[in-house]
Amino acid sequence: MKLFKNGVSRRSLLKSSAAVGAGVVGASSLPRFAIGQEAKIKLGMMLPFSGTYAALGEAINNALVMGVEQNGGKLGGRGVEYVRLDDESDPGKAPQNANKLIKSDNVDFLIGTVHSGVLMGMVKVIRDTGTMTICPNGGAGAATGPLCTPNFFRTSFSNWQPAYPMGDVAADKGAKTAVVMSWKYGAGEEATGGFREAFEARGGKVVKEIMVPFPSVEWQAELTEIASIKPDCVFVFFAGGGAVKFVKDYAAAGLKDSIPLYGSGFLTEGTLAAQGEAAEGLLTSLHYADTLDNPVNKKFRADYENQFGKVADIYGVQGWDTAQLLIQGLDAVQGDMGAKAELISAMEKAELDSPRGLVRISAAHNPIQDFYLREVKNGENVVIDIAAKQLADPARGCKMA
Ligand code: BEZ
């Protein structure tokens, strides 16, 4: 396993060496991480706080902070400082933004991001600098595939994971033809690819792939084209503000009752209040559902709603689980960012008792988790089946250094 330069800040190191040098405490009586004990762990929160994915970034940020607060506001015994940066879901600015957090703000951990293209722009910087990073959403397959690296972990999913089970669901429902549609960027391409892989393995045929530029929400011509093709079903990847508009437009175009609409669960996640009647009855698969009947989920949802006055969703769950992974990793090394190999090893062994159910970390550092088939009923994503049990991403091309 590749090791990197220790992450202890120069300021905290100087403070503690001065204390030790002055004989303030004898080295033998030092707790494991007296060095920098007074320095806070700095988390660089690189998330979208504006644009179509703003609500996603906000939910991740809210629940991560809530998870840390529920741990006494500490990680590995150290207080926590948050440095927030709005990445605007703009891949072009990603390397510069990641470099700023790492080199100017000296963050200990990078937490980011939502958009797969932005994540890809961060990955080279993360690999080059060895910065400890947890991705709380962006599903770009390459990050835990050919570009996997020991210092990068994901608490969310790969884009393939939630989409693949829907190909089976569509085949089970008797569909023989499908149109797939999404935004033209990594997440859309990988999600529609996952659906296609499972659907065509079952003898189905994707007859048309429609990709619109991100984050455009103008698709009247495309909806007309779908109506004229008359496939047995439509599979889409949309999320955030775009998902709200697509579901409403699909229903308004009169397609909802004639051509079943399926999606990765992001289509109806954090969006149901705005989608209203247009979302009722939609089937999606995701690693979470509102109605999951476990005590962790019930408490998480109640806490989130009490604290933020909003209904929790998968983005919040991923943020809260990011806090759990930080807690397990940093507690194992008592907050010592310099103990990188041990930190990574503890994070690899982590088992998250998540609102979504048990989550383990794969060899490629991506979650292994259940995927649920959900139906929108009375404004909630209700579990109707397990679409895939403890599904791991194939992690094609990942060779951990
Ligand atoms: C992505 O770009 O990876 C993504 C964005 C929103 C929801 C899910 C995935």
mmCIF file of C-alpha atoms and ligand atoms in Angstrom:
data_model
loop_
_atom_site.group_PDB
_atom_site.id
_atom_site.type_symbol
_atom_site.label_atom_id
_atom_site.label_comp_id
_atom_site.label_asym_id
_atom_site.label_seq_id
_atom_site.Cartn_x
_atom_site.Cartn_y
_atom_site.Cartn_z
ATOM 1 C CA MET A 1 0.000 0.000 0.000
ATOM 2 C CA LYS A 2 1.302 3.413 -1.004
ATOM 3 C CA LEU A 3 1.944 5.799 1.871
ATOM 4 C CA PHE A 4 1.819 9.548 1.640
ATOM 5 C CA LYS A 5 3.174 12.538 3.478
ATOM 6 C CA ASN A 6 1.608 12.959 6.885
ATOM 7 C CA GLY A 7 -1.333 15.311 7.094
ATOM 8 C CA VAL A 8 -0.516 16.997 10.411
ATOM 9 C CA SER A 9 -0.439 20.749 9.910
ATOM 10 C CA ARG A 10 2.889 22.541 10.403
ATOM 11 C CA ARG A 11 1.291 24.857 12.944
ATOM 12 C CA SER A 12 0.008 22.034 15.153
ATOM 13 C CA LEU A 13 3.314 20.148 14.856
ATOM 14 C CA LEU A 14 5.271 23.231 15.902
ATOM 15 C CA LYS A 15 2.941 23.852 18.845
ATOM 16 C CA SER A 16 3.264 20.297 20.113
ATOM 17 C CA SER A 17 7.043 20.032 19.555
ATOM 18 C CA ALA A 18 7.476 23.272 21.474
ATOM 19 C CA ALA A 19 5.421 21.849 24.330
ATOM 20 C CA VAL A 20 7.379 18.606 24.388
ATOM 21 C CA GLY A 21 10.715 20.439 23.975
ATOM 22 C CA ALA A 22 9.901 22.691 26.913
ATOM 23 C CA GLY A 23 9.299 19.619 29.025
ATOM 24 C CA VAL A 24 5.641 20.491 29.477
ATOM 25 C CA VAL A 25 4.774 16.808 29.209
ATOM 26 C CA GLY A 26 7.116 13.855 29.112
ATOM 27 C CA ALA A 27 7.011 11.887 25.858
ATOM 28 C CA SER A 28 6.168 8.671 27.681
ATOM 29 C CA SER A 29 3.050 10.233 29.200
ATOM 30 C CA LEU A 30 1.816 11.566 25.879
ATOM 31 C CA PRO A 31 -1.463 10.120 24.705
ATOM 32 C CA ARG A 32 -1.135 8.618 21.279
ATOM 33 C CA PHE A 33 -2.058 11.853 19.590
ATOM 34 C CA ALA A 34 -0.863 14.631 21.798
ATOM 35 C CA ILE A 35 0.624 16.098 18.630
ATOM 36 C CA GLY A 36 -1.848 18.594 17.339
ATOM 37 C CA GLN A 37 -4.440 17.529 19.911
ATOM 38 C CA GLU A 38 -5.532 21.132 20.140
ATOM 39 C CA ALA A 39 -5.672 21.474 16.344
ATOM 40 C CA LYS A 40 -9.011 20.721 14.792
ATOM 41 C CA ILE A 41 -9.491 18.187 12.024
ATOM 42 C CA LYS A 42 -10.185 20.277 8.928
ATOM 43 C CA LEU A 43 -12.790 18.941 6.507
ATOM 44 C CA GLY A 44 -12.835 20.496 3.038
ATOM 45 C CA MET A 45 -16.473 20.279 1.971
ATOM 46 C CA MET A 46 -16.359 20.531 -1.820
ATOM 47 C CA LEU A 47 -20.029 20.300 -2.770
ATOM 48 C CA PRO A 48 -22.552 22.025 -5.037
ATOM 49 C CA PHE A 49 -24.286 24.734 -3.012
ATOM 50 C CA SER A 50 -25.833 26.332 -6.117
ATOM 51 C CA GLY A 51 -27.484 25.094 -9.322
ATOM 52 C CA THR A 52 -29.531 21.983 -10.081
ATOM 53 C CA TYR A 53 -27.668 19.877 -7.463
ATOM 54 C CA ALA A 54 -27.733 22.514 -4.671
ATOM 55 C CA ALA A 55 -30.275 20.614 -2.549
ATOM 56 C CA LEU A 56 -28.077 17.503 -2.765
ATOM 57 C CA GLY A 57 -25.008 19.339 -1.511
ATOM 58 C CA GLU A 58 -26.982 20.950 1.283
ATOM 59 C CA ALA A 59 -28.428 17.608 2.474
ATOM 60 C CA ILE A 60 -24.968 15.986 2.491
ATOM 61 C CA ASN A 61 -23.490 18.918 4.402
ATOM 62 C CA ASN A 62 -26.384 19.030 6.922
ATOM 63 C CA ALA A 63 -26.325 15.343 7.763
ATOM 64 C CA LEU A 64 -22.545 15.062 7.904
ATOM 65 C CA VAL A 65 -22.397 17.886 10.448
ATOM 66 C CA MET A 66 -25.317 16.289 12.342
ATOM 67 C CA GLY A 67 -23.415 12.967 12.480
ATOM 68 C CA VAL A 68 -20.293 14.671 13.845
ATOM 69 C CA GLU A 69 -22.343 16.665 16.390
ATOM 70 C CA GLN A 70 -23.976 13.427 17.563
ATOM 71 C CA ASN A 71 -20.424 12.199 18.213
ATOM 72 C CA GLY A 72 -19.798 15.114 20.582
ATOM 73 C CA GLY A 73 -18.549 17.314 17.731
ATOM 74 C CA LYS A 74 -15.300 15.303 17.596
ATOM 75 C CA LEU A 75 -13.438 13.004 15.254
ATOM 76 C CA GLY A 76 -10.772 10.850 16.884
ATOM 77 C CA GLY A 77 -10.943 13.091 19.950
ATOM 78 C CA ARG A 78 -10.308 16.301 17.968
ATOM 79 C CA GLY A 79 -12.705 19.150 17.289
ATOM 80 C CA VAL A 80 -13.745 19.723 13.688
ATOM 81 C CA GLU A 81 -13.478 22.735 11.389
ATOM 82 C CA TYR A 82 -15.395 22.853 8.112
ATOM 83 C CA VAL A 83 -14.136 24.709 5.051
ATOM 84 C CA ARG A 84 -16.980 24.916 2.531
ATOM 85 C CA LEU A 85 -16.532 25.479 -1.183
ATOM 86 C CA ASP A 86 -19.341 25.655 -3.781
ATOM 87 C CA ASP A 87 -18.094 23.565 -6.722
ATOM 88 C CA GLU A 88 -21.091 24.722 -8.846
ATOM 89 C CA SER A 89 -21.194 21.238 -10.459
ATOM 90 C CA ASP A 90 -18.573 22.650 -12.833
ATOM 91 C CA PRO A 91 -15.986 20.048 -13.886
ATOM 92 C CA GLY A 92 -13.777 22.756 -15.436
ATOM 93 C CA LYS A 93 -13.156 24.345 -12.024
ATOM 94 C CA ALA A 94 -12.673 21.061 -10.147
ATOM 95 C CA PRO A 95 -8.844 20.733 -10.152
ATOM 96 C CA GLN A 96 -8.397 24.358 -9.083
ATOM 97 C CA ASN A 97 -11.052 24.049 -6.350
ATOM 98 C CA ALA A 98 -9.581 20.803 -4.984
ATOM 99 C CA ASN A 99 -6.073 22.295 -5.045
ATOM 100 C CA LYS A 100 -7.274 25.349 -3.139
ATOM 101 C CA LEU A 101 -8.745 23.251 -0.330
ATOM 102 C CA ILE A 102 -5.668 21.019 -0.155
ATOM 103 C CA LYS A 103 -2.854 23.525 -0.650
ATOM 104 C CA SER A 104 -4.231 26.838 0.656
ATOM 105 C CA ASP A 105 -6.680 25.662 3.316
ATOM 106 C CA ASN A 106 -4.566 22.627 4.306
ATOM 107 C CA VAL A 107 -7.595 20.407 4.874
ATOM 108 C CA ASP A 108 -7.010 17.002 6.463
ATOM 109 C CA PHE A 109 -9.833 15.318 4.537
ATOM 110 C CA LEU A 110 -11.469 16.314 1.303
ATOM 111 C CA ILE A 111 -15.214 15.549 1.276
ATOM 112 C CA GLY A 112 -16.631 15.690 -2.231
ATOM 113 C CA THR A 113 -18.559 15.698 -4.360
ATOM 114 C CA VAL A 114 -21.974 15.198 -6.033
ATOM 115 C CA HIS A 115 -21.357 15.529 -9.801
ATOM 116 C CA SER A 116 -19.390 12.717 -11.487
ATOM 117 C CA GLY A 117 -17.609 15.107 -13.868
ATOM 118 C CA VAL A 118 -16.422 17.258 -10.965
ATOM 119 C CA LEU A 119 -15.301 14.117 -9.147
ATOM 120 C CA MET A 120 -13.240 13.098 -12.170
ATOM 121 C CA GLY A 121 -11.626 16.547 -12.123
ATOM 122 C CA MET A 122 -10.702 16.015 -8.453
ATOM 123 C CA VAL A 123 -9.327 12.493 -8.846
ATOM 124 C CA LYS A 124 -5.956 13.419 -10.379
ATOM 125 C CA VAL A 125 -5.344 15.972 -7.611
ATOM 126 C CA ILE A 126 -6.365 13.427 -4.959
ATOM 127 C CA ARG A 127 -4.022 10.804 -6.434
ATOM 128 C CA ASP A 128 -1.114 13.236 -6.888
ATOM 129 C CA THR A 129 -1.329 14.724 -3.384
ATOM 130 C CA GLY A 130 -2.436 11.584 -1.514
ATOM 131 C CA THR A 131 -5.130 13.606 0.242
ATOM 132 C CA MET A 132 -7.523 11.496 2.288
ATOM 133 C CA THR A 133 -10.884 11.835 0.510
ATOM 134 C CA ILE A 134 -14.407 10.566 0.991
ATOM 135 C CA CYS A 135 -16.880 10.961 -1.833
ATOM 136 C CA PRO A 136 -20.434 11.251 -0.452
ATOM 137 C CA ASN A 137 -22.256 10.978 -3.807
ATOM 138 C CA GLY A 138 -20.554 11.299 -7.217
ATOM 139 C CA GLY A 139 -20.800 7.857 -8.816
ATOM 140 C CA ALA A 140 -18.092 8.011 -11.534
ATOM 141 C CA GLY A 141 -17.055 4.380 -11.986
ATOM 142 C CA ALA A 142 -13.411 5.160 -12.748
ATOM 143 C CA ALA A 143 -12.834 6.606 -9.257
ATOM 144 C CA THR A 144 -13.210 3.131 -7.769
ATOM 145 C CA GLY A 145 -12.207 1.428 -11.037
ATOM 146 C CA PRO A 146 -9.038 2.076 -13.045
ATOM 147 C CA LEU A 147 -8.257 5.238 -11.032
ATOM 148 C CA CYS A 148 -8.811 3.701 -7.593
ATOM 149 C CA THR A 149 -6.277 4.736 -4.971
ATOM 150 C CA PRO A 150 -5.815 3.869 -1.263
ATOM 151 C CA ASN A 151 -6.619 7.394 -0.058
ATOM 152 C CA PHE A 152 -10.000 7.592 -1.848
ATOM 153 C CA PHE A 153 -13.206 6.115 -0.361
ATOM 154 C CA ARG A 154 -16.826 6.403 -1.416
ATOM 155 C CA THR A 155 -19.856 6.198 0.906
ATOM 156 C CA SER A 156 -22.452 6.400 -1.869
ATOM 157 C CA PHE A 157 -22.527 4.142 -4.972
ATOM 158 C CA SER A 158 -21.054 3.759 -8.421
ATOM 159 C CA ASN A 159 -23.422 4.964 -11.161
ATOM 160 C CA TRP A 160 -23.712 1.390 -12.406
ATOM 161 C CA GLN A 161 -25.017 0.057 -9.067
ATOM 162 C CA PRO A 162 -28.530 1.552 -8.747
ATOM 163 C CA ALA A 163 -29.203 1.363 -12.503
ATOM 164 C CA TYR A 164 -28.242 -2.260 -13.178
ATOM 165 C CA PRO A 165 -31.047 -3.828 -11.078
ATOM 166 C CA MET A 166 -33.655 -1.775 -13.005
ATOM 167 C CA GLY A 167 -32.746 -3.629 -16.216
ATOM 168 C CA ASP A 168 -33.854 -6.847 -14.543
ATOM 169 C CA VAL A 169 -36.992 -5.215 -13.176
ATOM 170 C CA ALA A 170 -37.959 -3.980 -16.673
ATOM 171 C CA ALA A 171 -37.375 -7.475 -18.114
ATOM 172 C CA ASP A 172 -39.381 -9.049 -15.262
ATOM 173 C CA LYS A 173 -42.268 -6.722 -16.165
ATOM 174 C CA GLY A 174 -42.192 -8.097 -19.713
ATOM 175 C CA ALA A 175 -40.569 -5.131 -21.502
ATOM 176 C CA LYS A 176 -38.779 -6.051 -24.732
ATOM 177 C CA THR A 177 -37.797 -2.562 -25.917
ATOM 178 C CA ALA A 178 -36.588 0.492 -24.039
ATOM 179 C CA VAL A 179 -35.568 4.083 -24.682
ATOM 180 C CA VAL A 180 -32.896 5.382 -22.300
ATOM 181 C CA MET A 181 -32.493 9.075 -21.636
ATOM 182 C CA SER A 182 -30.237 11.253 -19.492
ATOM 183 C CA TRP A 183 -27.900 14.210 -19.312
ATOM 184 C CA LYS A 184 -24.818 13.781 -21.464
ATOM 185 C CA TYR A 185 -22.097 13.306 -18.875
ATOM 186 C CA GLY A 186 -20.482 10.457 -16.965
ATOM 187 C CA ALA A 187 -23.322 9.728 -14.533
ATOM 188 C CA GLY A 188 -25.935 9.593 -17.297
ATOM 189 C CA GLU A 189 -23.770 7.465 -19.560
ATOM 190 C CA GLU A 190 -22.848 4.998 -16.816
ATOM 191 C CA ALA A 191 -26.375 4.725 -15.405
ATOM 192 C CA THR A 192 -28.004 4.115 -18.781
ATOM 193 C CA GLY A 193 -25.134 1.691 -19.519
ATOM 194 C CA GLY A 194 -25.877 -0.248 -16.311
ATOM 195 C CA PHE A 195 -29.566 -0.507 -17.213
ATOM 196 C CA ARG A 196 -28.698 -1.590 -20.755
ATOM 197 C CA GLU A 197 -26.272 -4.268 -19.529
ATOM 198 C CA ALA A 198 -28.900 -6.028 -17.394
ATOM 199 C CA PHE A 199 -31.830 -5.442 -19.789
ATOM 200 C CA GLU A 200 -30.024 -6.715 -22.892
ATOM 201 C CA ALA A 201 -28.607 -9.720 -20.961
ATOM 202 C CA ARG A 202 -32.254 -10.674 -20.458
ATOM 203 C CA GLY A 203 -33.023 -10.369 -24.199
ATOM 204 C CA GLY A 204 -34.342 -6.784 -24.167
ATOM 205 C CA LYS A 205 -33.228 -4.139 -26.671
ATOM 206 C CA VAL A 206 -32.423 -0.486 -26.072
ATOM 207 C CA VAL A 207 -33.828 1.003 -29.265
ATOM 208 C CA LYS A 208 -32.823 4.619 -28.685
ATOM 209 C CA GLU A 209 -30.434 6.525 -26.428
ATOM 210 C CA ILE A 210 -31.268 10.199 -25.901
ATOM 211 C CA MET A 211 -28.705 12.438 -24.212
ATOM 212 C CA VAL A 212 -29.321 16.133 -23.496
ATOM 213 C CA PRO A 213 -26.663 18.582 -22.283
ATOM 214 C CA PHE A 214 -26.213 18.994 -18.495
ATOM 215 C CA PRO A 215 -28.059 20.757 -16.811
ATOM 216 C CA SER A 216 -30.614 21.502 -19.526
ATOM 217 C CA VAL A 217 -34.256 20.807 -18.700
ATOM 218 C CA GLU A 218 -35.611 21.425 -22.197
ATOM 219 C CA TRP A 219 -36.820 18.089 -23.582
ATOM 220 C CA GLN A 220 -40.176 18.630 -25.291
ATOM 221 C CA ALA A 221 -38.845 17.441 -28.655
ATOM 222 C CA GLU A 222 -37.354 14.353 -27.017
ATOM 223 C CA LEU A 223 -40.642 13.516 -25.268
ATOM 224 C CA THR A 224 -42.411 13.792 -28.615
ATOM 225 C CA GLU A 225 -39.832 11.422 -30.115
ATOM 226 C CA ILE A 226 -40.399 8.899 -27.295
ATOM 227 C CA ALA A 227 -44.144 9.059 -27.932
ATOM 228 C CA SER A 228 -43.566 8.262 -31.595
ATOM 229 C CA ILE A 229 -41.138 5.371 -30.885
ATOM 230 C CA LYS A 230 -43.604 3.773 -28.414
ATOM 231 C CA PRO A 231 -41.049 1.630 -26.527
ATOM 232 C CA ASP A 232 -42.242 -0.825 -23.859
ATOM 233 C CA CYS A 233 -40.522 1.321 -21.214
ATOM 234 C CA VAL A 234 -38.274 4.337 -20.658
ATOM 235 C CA PHE A 235 -35.300 4.340 -18.279
ATOM 236 C CA VAL A 236 -33.771 7.653 -17.187
ATOM 237 C CA PHE A 237 -31.088 9.097 -14.952
ATOM 238 C CA PHE A 238 -31.981 12.559 -13.677
ATOM 239 C CA ALA A 239 -31.528 14.022 -10.201
ATOM 240 C CA GLY A 240 -32.206 17.194 -8.211
ATOM 241 C CA GLY A 241 -34.034 20.040 -9.957
ATOM 242 C CA GLY A 242 -33.834 18.256 -13.332
ATOM 243 C CA ALA A 243 -35.586 15.169 -11.914
ATOM 244 C CA VAL A 244 -38.438 17.308 -10.617
ATOM 245 C CA LYS A 245 -39.004 18.845 -14.036
ATOM 246 C CA PHE A 246 -38.600 15.613 -16.026
ATOM 247 C CA VAL A 247 -41.171 13.667 -13.992
ATOM 248 C CA LYS A 248 -43.687 16.511 -14.289
ATOM 249 C CA ASP A 249 -43.059 16.973 -18.011
ATOM 250 C CA TYR A 250 -43.315 13.209 -18.691
ATOM 251 C CA ALA A 251 -46.731 13.128 -17.031
ATOM 252 C CA ALA A 252 -47.854 16.387 -18.685
ATOM 253 C CA ALA A 253 -46.921 14.955 -22.096
ATOM 254 C CA GLY A 254 -49.419 12.150 -21.434
ATOM 255 C CA LEU A 255 -46.715 9.455 -21.414
ATOM 256 C CA LYS A 256 -46.959 8.300 -17.812
ATOM 257 C CA ASP A 257 -50.002 6.075 -18.328
ATOM 258 C CA SER A 258 -48.904 4.607 -21.641
ATOM 259 C CA ILE A 259 -45.126 3.999 -21.314
ATOM 260 C CA PRO A 260 -43.760 2.944 -17.884
ATOM 261 C CA LEU A 261 -41.016 5.259 -16.669
ATOM 262 C CA TYR A 262 -38.193 3.653 -14.666
ATOM 263 C CA GLY A 263 -35.104 5.225 -13.163
ATOM 264 C CA SER A 264 -32.174 5.086 -10.844
ATOM 265 C CA GLY A 265 -33.837 6.131 -7.589
ATOM 266 C CA PHE A 266 -32.435 9.670 -7.772
ATOM 267 C CA LEU A 267 -35.401 10.400 -10.060
ATOM 268 C CA THR A 268 -37.723 10.495 -7.055
ATOM 269 C CA GLU A 269 -35.257 11.264 -4.247
ATOM 270 C CA GLY A 270 -35.618 14.535 -2.352
ATOM 271 C CA THR A 271 -38.047 15.589 -5.078
ATOM 272 C CA LEU A 272 -41.433 14.124 -4.177
ATOM 273 C CA ALA A 273 -42.991 17.201 -2.592
ATOM 274 C CA ALA A 274 -42.287 19.174 -5.769
ATOM 275 C CA GLN A 275 -43.265 16.352 -8.167
ATOM 276 C CA GLY A 276 -46.607 15.668 -6.462
ATOM 277 C CA GLU A 277 -49.096 13.487 -8.313
ATOM 278 C CA ALA A 278 -46.791 13.158 -11.356
ATOM 279 C CA ALA A 279 -44.458 10.856 -9.368
ATOM 280 C CA GLU A 280 -47.114 8.559 -7.882
ATOM 281 C CA GLY A 281 -46.612 4.932 -8.890
ATOM 282 C CA LEU A 282 -43.112 5.372 -10.350
ATOM 283 C CA LEU A 283 -40.720 2.435 -9.844
ATOM 284 C CA THR A 284 -37.047 3.059 -9.172
ATOM 285 C CA SER A 285 -34.155 1.262 -7.495
ATOM 286 C CA LEU A 286 -31.788 2.740 -4.964
ATOM 287 C CA HIS A 287 -29.745 1.860 -1.901
ATOM 288 C CA TYR A 288 -32.312 3.605 0.287
ATOM 289 C CA ALA A 289 -36.055 4.058 0.745
ATOM 290 C CA ASP A 290 -38.007 6.330 3.079
ATOM 291 C CA THR A 291 -39.866 3.434 4.681
ATOM 292 C CA LEU A 292 -36.913 1.184 5.556
ATOM 293 C CA ASP A 293 -38.015 -0.385 8.796
ATOM 294 C CA ASN A 294 -34.927 -0.283 10.986
ATOM 295 C CA PRO A 295 -34.271 1.726 14.172
ATOM 296 C CA VAL A 296 -31.271 3.595 12.721
ATOM 297 C CA ASN A 297 -33.380 4.883 9.829
ATOM 298 C CA LYS A 298 -36.275 5.879 12.059
ATOM 299 C CA LYS A 299 -33.995 7.847 14.394
ATOM 300 C CA PHE A 300 -32.037 9.394 11.509
ATOM 301 C CA ARG A 301 -35.210 10.613 9.795
ATOM 302 C CA ALA A 302 -36.662 12.017 13.024
ATOM 303 C CA ASP A 303 -33.393 13.767 13.950
ATOM 304 C CA TYR A 304 -32.954 15.210 10.453
ATOM 305 C CA GLU A 305 -36.503 16.533 10.289
ATOM 306 C CA ASN A 306 -36.283 18.023 13.799
ATOM 307 C CA GLN A 307 -33.007 19.747 13.072
ATOM 308 C CA PHE A 308 -33.527 20.971 9.519
ATOM 309 C CA GLY A 309 -37.328 21.014 9.097
ATOM 310 C CA LYS A 310 -37.004 18.883 5.961
ATOM 311 C CA VAL A 311 -37.620 15.252 5.082
ATOM 312 C CA ALA A 312 -34.415 13.183 4.912
ATOM 313 C CA ASP A 313 -33.296 11.559 1.657
ATOM 314 C CA ILE A 314 -30.428 9.438 0.330
ATOM 315 C CA TYR A 315 -28.124 12.453 0.042
ATOM 316 C CA GLY A 316 -28.509 13.068 3.772
ATOM 317 C CA VAL A 317 -27.948 9.377 4.465
ATOM 318 C CA GLN A 318 -24.701 9.461 2.474
ATOM 319 C CA GLY A 319 -23.562 12.569 4.369
ATOM 320 C CA TRP A 320 -24.360 10.974 7.736
ATOM 321 C CA ASP A 321 -22.575 7.760 6.729
ATOM 322 C CA THR A 322 -19.553 9.828 5.687
ATOM 323 C CA ALA A 323 -19.453 11.071 9.294
ATOM 324 C CA GLN A 324 -19.665 7.428 10.489
ATOM 325 C CA LEU A 325 -16.738 6.436 8.280
ATOM 326 C CA LEU A 326 -14.701 9.409 9.527
ATOM 327 C CA ILE A 327 -15.542 8.474 13.121
ATOM 328 C CA GLN A 328 -14.530 4.827 12.684
ATOM 329 C CA GLY A 329 -11.307 5.712 10.854
ATOM 330 C CA LEU A 330 -10.173 8.576 13.072
ATOM 331 C CA ASP A 331 -11.157 6.890 16.349
ATOM 332 C CA ALA A 332 -8.959 3.935 15.362
ATOM 333 C CA VAL A 333 -5.905 6.243 15.113
ATOM 334 C CA GLN A 334 -7.023 8.617 17.891
ATOM 335 C CA GLY A 335 -7.109 11.520 15.471
ATOM 336 C CA ASP A 336 -3.561 11.013 14.217
ATOM 337 C CA MET A 337 -3.671 11.967 10.522
ATOM 338 C CA GLY A 338 -0.018 10.920 10.303
ATOM 339 C CA ALA A 339 -0.937 7.267 10.891
ATOM 340 C CA LYS A 340 -2.152 7.021 7.331
ATOM 341 C CA ALA A 341 -1.746 3.298 6.725
ATOM 342 C CA GLU A 342 -3.638 2.490 9.941
ATOM 343 C CA LEU A 343 -6.306 5.062 9.118
ATOM 344 C CA ILE A 344 -6.858 3.564 5.685
ATOM 345 C CA SER A 345 -6.895 0.057 7.093
ATOM 346 C CA ALA A 346 -9.519 1.025 9.720
ATOM 347 C CA MET A 347 -11.682 2.647 7.045
ATOM 348 C CA GLU A 348 -11.377 -0.460 4.866
ATOM 349 C CA LYS A 349 -12.634 -2.608 7.738
ATOM 350 C CA ALA A 350 -15.465 -0.228 8.664
ATOM 351 C CA GLU A 351 -18.979 -1.585 8.868
ATOM 352 C CA LEU A 352 -21.550 1.180 8.738
ATOM 353 C CA ASP A 353 -24.815 0.663 10.595
ATOM 354 C CA SER A 354 -26.543 2.948 8.151
ATOM 355 C CA PRO A 355 -30.166 4.100 7.801
ATOM 356 C CA ARG A 356 -29.976 2.172 4.480
ATOM 357 C CA GLY A 357 -28.927 -1.084 6.226
ATOM 358 C CA LEU A 358 -25.482 -2.641 6.573
ATOM 359 C CA VAL A 359 -22.747 -1.091 4.419
ATOM 360 C CA ARG A 360 -19.315 -2.653 3.999
ATOM 361 C CA ILE A 361 -16.423 -1.251 1.990
ATOM 362 C CA SER A 362 -15.200 -3.191 -1.044
ATOM 363 C CA ALA A 363 -11.547 -3.759 -1.913
ATOM 364 C CA ALA A 364 -11.945 -0.866 -4.370
ATOM 365 C CA HIS A 365 -13.294 1.353 -1.511
ATOM 366 C CA ASN A 366 -16.879 1.499 -2.809
ATOM 367 C CA PRO A 367 -19.927 0.488 -0.726
ATOM 368 C CA ILE A 368 -21.291 -3.058 -0.847
ATOM 369 C CA GLN A 369 -24.972 -2.669 -0.034
ATOM 370 C CA ASP A 370 -28.556 -3.708 -0.746
ATOM 371 C CA PHE A 371 -30.519 -2.047 -3.543
ATOM 372 C CA TYR A 372 -34.247 -1.685 -3.033
ATOM 373 C CA LEU A 373 -37.048 -1.640 -5.565
ATOM 374 C CA ARG A 374 -39.228 1.288 -4.527
ATOM 375 C CA GLU A 375 -42.624 2.588 -5.583
ATOM 376 C CA VAL A 376 -43.841 6.116 -4.954
ATOM 377 C CA LYS A 377 -46.966 5.848 -2.802
ATOM 378 C CA ASN A 378 -48.607 8.856 -1.158
ATOM 379 C CA GLY A 379 -45.508 10.972 -1.581
ATOM 380 C CA GLU A 380 -43.032 8.427 -0.175
ATOM 381 C CA ASN A 381 -40.515 6.035 -1.698
ATOM 382 C CA VAL A 382 -41.878 2.762 -0.330
ATOM 383 C CA VAL A 383 -39.796 -0.453 -0.406
ATOM 384 C CA ILE A 384 -41.560 -3.143 -2.368
ATOM 385 C CA ASP A 385 -38.675 -5.599 -2.812
ATOM 386 C CA ILE A 386 -34.922 -6.035 -2.638
ATOM 387 C CA ALA A 387 -33.738 -5.479 -6.200
ATOM 388 C CA ALA A 388 -30.172 -6.688 -5.492
ATOM 389 C CA LYS A 389 -28.739 -8.048 -2.249
ATOM 390 C CA GLN A 390 -25.318 -6.761 -1.076
ATOM 391 C CA LEU A 391 -24.371 -5.659 -4.576
ATOM 392 C CA ALA A 392 -20.739 -4.675 -5.181
ATOM 393 C CA ASP A 393 -19.582 -2.612 -8.146
ATOM 394 C CA PRO A 394 -17.530 -4.794 -10.531
ATOM 395 C CA ALA A 395 -14.653 -2.285 -10.040
ATOM 396 C CA ARG A 396 -13.262 -3.168 -13.440
ATOM 397 C CA GLY A 397 -9.607 -2.122 -13.738
ATOM 398 C CA CYS A 398 -9.017 -1.287 -10.061
ATOM 399 C CA LYS A 399 -5.531 -2.256 -8.935
ATOM 400 C CA MET A 400 -4.908 -0.815 -5.474
ATOM 401 C CA ALA A 401 -1.296 0.348 -5.239
HETATM 402 C C1 BEZ B 1 -23.403 12.014 -10.326
HETATM 403 O O1 BEZ B 1 -23.098 12.937 -11.099
HETATM 404 O O2 BEZ B 1 -22.607 11.069 -10.117
HETATM 405 C C2 BEZ B 1 -24.716 12.024 -9.631
HETATM 406 C C3 BEZ B 1 -25.358 13.214 -9.432
HETATM 407 C C4 BEZ B 1 -26.580 13.222 -8.771
HETATM 408 C C5 BEZ B 1 -27.136 12.046 -8.301
HETATM 409 C C6 BEZ B 1 -26.468 10.851 -8.514
HETATM 410 C C7 BEZ B 1 -25.250 10.832 -9.191
#
